[in-house]
C-alpha cells in the first residue's frame, strides 16, 4: 500500500480540537471544495491529503451526495475518482440557455464503432480492427480518436513487425461516465438488444458497410473534423 502524500504543514487535517460533528462537517467541506475546483475526476489519494487519518472518504462522499439530493448537479464516480456533473434531466434546459456544448468530441458512427471495438477488445492493433470491419481502418480515424484522448498507444503486438496496439484512456472513462472498464455494457445485453453481436465480431463480421453508406459516413466524419 502506497504511503499517503504528506499534506502542507500549515493545513491541520486532523482537527483534533473540534467536536466530532464539526470535524466531520469541515472534512465534508474540504472534500467537496477540492472536487468542485478540479476540472478532472479527483482520486481518493488526492482527497486523503486534506482530511484526517480517521476520515472515511466513502462515507464523506455518501453524506455529500445526500446533501445534493434535489440539486441540479450531483457527485458522480468516474475514471477512478469523483466529479461534480449537472444532472442529465437538465440537459435540455442548458441547451435552451447556452446551446449545445461545443467540445468537438462528437463522433461519427464509424468512429463510435471503432472506439467500441477498441474498448471491448483492447489491446488491439489497427490491422485487427480492419479485419473486424472488413475494410481498412484509416490512420486518420485512429489519429482523431487519439487527438480526443479517448485512446492511447498500448503494448506492442506479438505479431510480425510488432505493431502498436490501442487501449482506452481515463479521458474515455470520464467522457462516457464510467468508473472502470467493468462498467461497459455487458456484451450479451448488447447482443440481446440487437446492437452488437459478439460471435459475428469474433468471426470478422463486425458491421460491414455498403459502399455508399461507408462513403456517407466518411463524409460525416470529415464534416465533424471541419467543425472541430
Short mmCIF file of C-alpha atoms in Angstrom, two decimals:
data_model
loop_
_atom_site.label_atom_id
_atom_site.label_comp_id
_atom_site.label_asym_id
_atom_site.label_seq_id
_atom_site.Cartn_x
_atom_site.Cartn_y
_atom_site.Cartn_z
CA UNK A 1 0.00 0.00 0.00
CA UNK A 2 1.45 3.34 -1.02
CA UNK A 3 2.38 5.94 1.55
CA UNK A 4 -0.11 8.79 1.91
CA UNK A 5 1.18 12.01 0.42
CA UNK A 6 2.26 14.46 3.10
CA UNK A 7 -0.06 17.49 3.26
CA UNK A 8 1.21 21.02 3.62
CA UNK A 9 2.34 21.63 7.19
CA UNK A 10 0.08 24.65 7.59
CA UNK A 11 -3.08 22.62 6.94
CA UNK A 12 -4.47 20.94 10.04
CA UNK A 13 -6.03 17.77 8.69
CA UNK A 14 -6.73 16.01 11.98
CA UNK A 15 -8.75 18.89 13.52
CA UNK A 16 -8.41 17.25 16.92
CA UNK A 17 -9.61 20.36 18.77
CA UNK A 18 -13.03 20.28 17.07
CA UNK A 19 -16.03 18.28 18.30
CA UNK A 20 -16.63 15.18 16.14
CA UNK A 21 -19.66 16.65 14.33
CA UNK A 22 -17.90 19.89 13.40
CA UNK A 23 -14.78 17.97 12.39
CA UNK A 24 -16.86 15.82 10.03
CA UNK A 25 -18.56 18.91 8.52
CA UNK A 26 -15.19 20.52 7.90
CA UNK A 27 -13.90 17.37 6.20
CA UNK A 28 -17.02 17.28 4.05
CA UNK A 29 -16.47 20.90 3.03
CA UNK A 30 -12.84 20.28 2.14
CA UNK A 31 -13.60 17.22 0.05
CA UNK A 32 -16.39 18.94 -1.85
CA UNK A 33 -14.28 22.07 -2.40
CA UNK A 34 -11.40 20.06 -3.90
CA UNK A 35 -13.75 18.14 -6.21
CA UNK A 36 -15.61 21.32 -7.23
CA UNK A 37 -12.37 23.13 -8.08
CA UNK A 38 -10.94 20.34 -10.21
CA UNK A 39 -11.73 20.04 -13.94
CA UNK A 40 -10.88 16.33 -13.78
CA UNK A 41 -12.14 13.48 -11.58
CA UNK A 42 -10.41 13.63 -8.18
CA UNK A 43 -8.93 10.41 -6.83
CA UNK A 44 -9.06 9.05 -3.30
CA UNK A 45 -5.33 9.69 -2.93
CA UNK A 46 -5.78 13.41 -3.59
CA UNK A 47 -8.69 13.74 -1.17
CA UNK A 48 -6.69 11.95 1.54
CA UNK A 49 -4.33 14.94 1.62
CA UNK A 50 -6.93 17.25 3.17
CA UNK A 51 -8.64 15.01 5.76
CA UNK A 52 -7.51 13.19 8.87
CA UNK A 53 -6.49 9.58 9.24
CA UNK A 54 -9.82 8.62 10.80
CA UNK A 55 -11.86 10.09 7.94
CA UNK A 56 -13.73 7.51 5.88
CA UNK A 57 -13.78 9.09 2.44
CA UNK A 58 -16.54 6.83 1.12
CA UNK A 59 -18.81 7.93 3.98
CA UNK A 60 -17.92 11.57 3.32
CA UNK A 61 -18.91 11.11 -0.33
CA UNK A 62 -22.20 9.49 0.72
CA UNK A 63 -23.03 12.41 3.00
CA UNK A 64 -22.22 14.96 0.30
CA UNK A 65 -24.44 13.10 -2.15
CA UNK A 66 -27.27 13.11 0.38
CA UNK A 67 -27.00 16.88 0.69
CA UNK A 68 -27.07 17.29 -3.09
CA UNK A 69 -30.38 15.49 -3.49
CA UNK A 70 -32.75 17.80 -5.31
CA UNK A 71 -29.91 19.98 -6.57
CA UNK A 72 -29.34 20.33 -10.37
CA UNK A 73 -25.89 18.78 -10.07
CA UNK A 74 -24.57 15.62 -8.45
CA UNK A 75 -21.37 13.92 -7.37
CA UNK A 76 -20.54 11.03 -9.68
CA UNK A 77 -17.90 8.29 -9.69
CA UNK A 78 -15.95 8.34 -12.95
CA UNK A 79 -12.49 7.34 -14.18
CA UNK A 80 -11.25 6.22 -10.78
CA UNK A 81 -12.34 9.36 -8.94
CA UNK A 82 -15.22 11.73 -8.22
CA UNK A 83 -16.53 14.74 -10.15
CA UNK A 84 -19.42 17.22 -9.99
CA UNK A 85 -21.71 16.98 -13.01
CA UNK A 86 -25.01 18.53 -13.99
CA UNK A 87 -27.89 16.07 -13.79
CA UNK A 88 -28.95 14.70 -17.16
CA UNK A 89 -32.54 15.87 -16.83
CA UNK A 90 -31.28 19.47 -17.03
CA UNK A 91 -29.57 18.93 -20.41
CA UNK A 92 -32.48 20.45 -22.36
CA UNK A 93 -32.55 23.46 -20.04
CA UNK A 94 -28.84 24.09 -20.55
CA UNK A 95 -29.14 23.74 -24.33
CA UNK A 96 -32.00 26.25 -24.34
CA UNK A 97 -29.92 28.74 -22.37
CA UNK A 98 -26.42 28.44 -23.83
CA UNK A 99 -26.68 25.92 -26.67
CA UNK A 100 -25.10 22.51 -27.02
CA UNK A 101 -21.58 22.08 -25.60
CA UNK A 102 -19.04 22.72 -28.33
CA UNK A 103 -16.26 20.45 -27.09
CA UNK A 104 -15.61 18.97 -30.55
CA UNK A 105 -15.96 15.42 -29.24
CA UNK A 106 -18.96 14.34 -31.29
CA UNK A 107 -18.20 11.04 -33.04
CA UNK A 108 -19.40 9.80 -36.39
CA UNK A 109 -20.99 6.34 -36.43
CA UNK A 110 -17.81 4.86 -37.88
CA UNK A 111 -15.64 6.41 -35.16
CA UNK A 112 -18.06 5.29 -32.46
CA UNK A 113 -17.98 1.69 -33.73
CA UNK A 114 -14.18 1.68 -33.87
CA UNK A 115 -13.98 3.12 -30.36
CA UNK A 116 -16.42 0.47 -29.09
CA UNK A 117 -14.33 -2.25 -30.69
CA UNK A 118 -11.17 -0.93 -29.02
CA UNK A 119 -12.95 -0.65 -25.67
CA UNK A 120 -14.13 -4.28 -25.72
CA UNK A 121 -11.08 -5.91 -27.31
CA UNK A 122 -8.13 -3.85 -26.09
CA UNK A 123 -5.27 -4.08 -26.57
CA UNK A 124 -5.93 -4.30 -30.31
CA UNK A 125 -3.95 -3.10 -33.32
CA UNK A 126 -5.14 -1.35 -36.49
CA UNK A 127 -4.83 -4.48 -38.62
CA UNK A 128 -7.11 -6.40 -36.24
CA UNK A 129 -9.59 -3.52 -36.29
CA UNK A 130 -9.57 -3.58 -40.07
CA UNK A 131 -10.31 -7.32 -40.10
CA UNK A 132 -13.33 -6.73 -37.86
CA UNK A 133 -14.73 -4.10 -40.21
CA UNK A 134 -13.88 -5.84 -43.48
CA UNK A 135 -12.28 -2.59 -44.65
CA UNK A 136 -9.18 -0.69 -43.68
CA UNK A 137 -9.42 1.49 -40.60
CA UNK A 138 -7.63 4.66 -41.62
CA UNK A 139 -4.76 6.20 -39.73
CA UNK A 140 -6.72 9.46 -39.77
CA UNK A 141 -9.55 7.88 -37.78
CA UNK A 142 -7.12 6.50 -35.22
CA UNK A 143 -5.41 9.90 -35.07
CA UNK A 144 -8.74 11.62 -34.39
CA UNK A 145 -9.59 9.25 -31.54
CA UNK A 146 -6.11 9.80 -30.12
CA UNK A 147 -6.49 13.54 -30.55
CA UNK A 148 -9.68 13.39 -28.50
CA UNK A 149 -7.64 11.46 -25.90
CA UNK A 150 -10.14 8.59 -25.97
CA UNK A 151 -7.41 6.10 -26.91
CA UNK A 152 -3.66 5.79 -26.46
CA UNK A 153 -0.87 3.51 -27.61
CA UNK A 154 -0.82 0.19 -25.79
CA UNK A 155 1.80 -2.58 -25.69
CA UNK A 156 3.41 -3.83 -28.87
CA UNK A 157 1.56 -6.68 -30.54
CA UNK A 158 3.35 -10.08 -30.75
CA UNK A 159 2.52 -10.13 -34.47
CA UNK A 160 5.28 -9.74 -37.10
CA UNK A 161 6.55 -6.19 -37.10
CA UNK A 162 5.35 -5.68 -33.51
CA UNK A 163 2.71 -3.07 -34.37
CA UNK A 164 1.38 -0.81 -31.67
CA UNK A 165 -1.92 -1.72 -30.09
CA UNK A 166 -4.51 0.73 -28.82
CA UNK A 167 -6.25 0.99 -25.47
CA UNK A 168 -8.82 3.35 -23.98
CA UNK A 169 -7.89 6.08 -21.52
CA UNK A 170 -9.15 7.76 -18.35
CA UNK A 171 -10.49 10.53 -20.58
CA UNK A 172 -12.61 7.89 -22.32
CA UNK A 173 -13.98 6.70 -18.97
CA UNK A 174 -14.69 10.26 -17.85
CA UNK A 175 -16.40 11.34 -21.08
CA UNK A 176 -18.73 8.34 -21.09
CA UNK A 177 -19.41 8.40 -17.34
CA UNK A 178 -17.66 5.13 -16.49
CA UNK A 179 -15.77 4.38 -13.30
CA UNK A 180 -13.81 1.45 -14.80
CA UNK A 181 -13.97 -0.70 -17.93
CA UNK A 182 -16.06 -3.15 -15.91
CA UNK A 183 -18.87 -0.61 -16.23
CA UNK A 184 -19.06 -1.09 -20.00
CA UNK A 185 -22.43 -2.54 -21.07
CA UNK A 186 -22.37 -6.31 -20.98
CA UNK A 187 -21.76 -7.76 -24.44
CA UNK A 188 -24.59 -10.25 -24.01
CA UNK A 189 -27.02 -7.43 -23.20
CA UNK A 190 -25.95 -5.53 -26.31
CA UNK A 191 -26.43 -8.65 -28.39
CA UNK A 192 -29.93 -9.18 -26.98
CA UNK A 193 -30.73 -5.57 -27.89
CA UNK A 194 -29.52 -6.18 -31.43
CA UNK A 195 -26.76 -3.57 -31.15
CA UNK A 196 -23.68 -5.78 -31.29
CA UNK A 197 -23.03 -9.47 -31.89
CA UNK A 198 -20.04 -10.94 -30.11
CA UNK A 199 -19.99 -14.05 -32.31
CA UNK A 200 -20.12 -12.01 -35.52
CA UNK A 201 -17.39 -9.68 -34.30
CA UNK A 202 -15.12 -12.59 -33.40
CA UNK A 203 -15.86 -14.13 -36.82
CA UNK A 204 -14.80 -10.95 -38.56
CA UNK A 205 -18.37 -9.92 -39.38
CA UNK A 206 -18.33 -6.62 -37.48
CA UNK A 207 -20.82 -4.30 -39.22
CA UNK A 208 -19.72 -4.15 -42.86
CA UNK A 209 -20.97 -1.02 -44.56
CA UNK A 210 -22.27 -0.84 -48.07
CA UNK A 211 -20.01 1.30 -50.24
CA UNK A 212 -22.48 4.20 -50.48
CA UNK A 213 -23.19 4.09 -46.74
CA UNK A 214 -19.47 3.96 -45.99
CA UNK A 215 -18.87 6.96 -48.22
CA UNK A 216 -21.61 8.90 -46.44
CA UNK A 217 -20.21 8.07 -43.01
CA UNK A 218 -16.76 9.12 -44.10
CA UNK A 219 -18.27 12.38 -45.34
CA UNK A 220 -19.94 12.82 -41.95
CA UNK A 221 -16.60 12.27 -40.27
CA UNK A 222 -14.96 14.87 -42.49
CA UNK A 223 -17.71 17.35 -41.60
CA UNK A 224 -17.13 16.66 -37.91
CA UNK A 225 -13.42 17.33 -38.43
CA UNK A 226 -14.20 20.61 -40.19
CA UNK A 227 -16.34 21.73 -37.26
CA UNK A 228 -13.60 20.98 -34.76
#
